[in-house]
Amino acid sequence: MLDTLRRIIQEVNRAPDLPRALEVIVTRVKQAMAVDVCSVYLVDNEAEQYVMMATDGYHPSVVGQVRLEFGQGLVGEVVRREEPLNLDNASDHPSYIFSRQINEEIYHGFLGVPIIQHRMVLGVLVVRQRERRRFAEQEETFLFTLGAQLAGAISHAEASGEIDRLLRESAEARYALKGVSGTPGAAVGRAHVVYPQANLEAIPDRPVEDIDSEIANFHAAVAAVERDMRTISARMVDTLSTEEIALFDALILMLRSENLVEGTLAGIRAGNWAPGALRRNIDEHVAAFEKMDDPYLRERAGDVRDLGRRIIERLQSSHPVAYAYVPGTILVGEEVSASQLAEVPAGMLAGVVSARGSSASHVAILARALGIPAVMGFDDLPVGRLEGQELVVDGYQARLFVRPSAAVRNEFKRLQREEAELSNELQELAGEPAQTPDGLRIPLYANTGLLADITASLRCGAEGVGLYRTEVPFLVRDRFPGEEEQRRTYRQVLEAFAPAPVTVRTLDIGGDKMLPYFPVQEDNPFLGWRGIRISLDHPEIFLSQVRAILRANAGLDNLQLLLPMVSSVTEVDSALGLIQRAYHELCAESDEVRLPPVGVMIEVPSTVYQIPALAQRVDFFSVGTNDLTQYLMAVDRNNAQVAQLYDTLHPSVLRAIQQVVEAAHGAGKPVSVCGEMAGDPAAAILLLAMGVDSLSMSAASLLRVKWVIRSFSKQHMQQLLAEVGELEDGASVRALLHRGLEEAGLGGLIRAGR
Ligand code: PEP
Ligand code: MG
């Protein structure tokens, strides 16, 4: 037994954090003592309860859920007596209370020992046996020794606030966190927290693999920052006053201080990686400075934060950025970006959770394109504490479950199965035309951006590409791709679909699509330097892109060019001029180059009223409902705060689209819709009834929309459009359309909350 004891203690000491130390104890003790259950209860002084924080034997879902009031039950008895309680039949004891959550009546033998540190009972270690069993004295001391061992780890975790967080987290896990909006679908997986480089606040806790090398990295980073500060201070000697220079010396002193260095080292030794340990330590110091009465000292909080950022920057250069993704990854962040999402290798990503953003954000669009459930817009998502946690993402109702109960996990797995079944059934429609029962036929195209979704688009029977977002390949690189590199990428898409049409949109960066290597700082990025505006201001970027696109089309001739973010005809004239120039340059090199049809995105309200003038210049229109809604309603598509106001079914948006269709048809030009609205089965009914000529959507939505088209006659759609015309708000429009879908037997397409 002594040997076993030693082994368990060594394993507990190696555990990176308290939850894992508790796991080790319960599993090893259960094995070693051949009992049916081993659990650890911790004392929650704030709630005045004993909380079960780990178990091997009971169902894992009861962790954090089984709570006894102070003084209650046999656990209360062990705490009161501060000594072991050894009973061959627990229910005979007067303090016994039965807990239904753990089906307790089937257990008889009971041995509980207190976990004591400095005369304080921190918790109770309990083993249970189904049969009556009186434990031997040797077993009592075995458990008692382990309890004492655990006490050190627990009191350390208590001092660092970890216990408090664990206890609160276990209470949190009982309910879902509510986001504002999402992309449909359910995901069950584990969190991986992503964060912008050098953003101290967003750094998550992470277990450390090699404590010694982590400590060495930290020391090296601190030394490097100290060197930086000395260099800056020396450089400034002639420019700053002695008093100001003294500030640098103060910072260097602070940097060397016991508190800053030792506090972080303690965190690393307790198993946190250096950036996480530093963030915690800096947080504590900042809070302490901010509480000070002296305004001068309060100001020092900013210096501490600044030092923290400097050390993080240095540390990050020692932490390789590449992360080994595993299947079932749920990407979590304060503001997950499209490029962070695109970095995850295919097949590994299960879900996305972003504290900021909405379902119209580009990261959500990309998630939808990949069929990945996402939830966006949380007020107080504890991002830093989610690394490695099991999560359930409910994209239908914009909810997130942290450490879900078994019941929640099973419910969502069932939902996933149902969705998969529906998708399998719909797969039969892939080869069928998108045609109403009374003969209205409309091509359904795919929106793509990643080469990875070409296969999915072809598999669901897309009849071409209605929107190829070229910025996506730009977003996932660390520099502008060259002309030949671009040509190869575009060629793959054009070839994959030829002879079906592929609409390639020229670069649409800006807004929430920032290239890491082309930063733009603006107060109002969505009203700023975006899309065609950047292309026209940087003709060298635009020309090389257009040349690459035209060259990619050589010999295929299935290309259409689309211009984003147009707000006036002069921009179209300038862009057409550059396209002509690129074309003529290329004609001199090859006779395979063709001038493709060119179209304009209708996504800025000003263009809604200039269709006749635009129609004289271009060949087709494509309505970008994502931006059109944002600009018509003055609702930032990325702002969770106002996401409830963002509604593509708002009567004004519907009227704007109808007006575009009528004006374009009047001028003999076709209209496509390529915003997310086209992939919403309810909205598609209205778009068809309005006479839109084609729809382009993410592959994940295509068969659902086709199912609707094949189930509703044109006449029925027009009748619904007429009824919708009487309504004054988006919610009533959605309700009417959902009723229509349900009456047609297509209720499976609607999930609660959408
Ligand atoms: C749109 O605005 O509707 C659109 C399709 O473009 P993006 O979402 O890429 O801005
Ligand atoms: Mg747009």
XYZ file of C-alpha atoms and ligand atoms in Angstrom, residues 360 362 365 447 467 469 471 505 508 512-513 530 601-603 623-628 637 646 674-676, ligand 1:
36
model
C -23.544 38.771 -40.307
C -17.486 37.581 -41.915
C -20.285 33.702 -42.891
C -20.552 31.055 -52.367
C -19.755 34.611 -55.338
C -14.729 35.947 -52.247
C -10.170 38.167 -50.132
C -15.414 39.187 -56.921
C -13.182 43.235 -50.800
C -14.030 43.585 -40.616
C -11.756 41.927 -43.184
C -13.347 49.200 -48.150
C -22.669 44.308 -56.138
C -25.756 46.128 -54.930
C -24.929 46.521 -51.260
C -27.415 41.936 -54.330
C -25.224 41.703 -51.239
C -27.932 41.596 -48.614
C -25.443 41.425 -45.739
C -24.126 44.907 -46.346
C -27.325 46.237 -47.874
C -23.321 43.815 -38.896
C -30.260 43.611 -37.917
C -25.518 36.418 -52.977
C -25.880 37.626 -49.376
C -26.687 35.196 -46.568
C -22.913 40.990 -48.809
O -22.572 42.071 -48.327
O -24.081 40.567 -48.774
C -21.918 40.121 -49.440
C -22.269 39.037 -50.096
O -20.614 40.475 -49.285
P -19.767 40.224 -47.962
O -20.635 39.461 -47.000
O -18.557 39.475 -48.348
O -19.489 41.599 -47.473
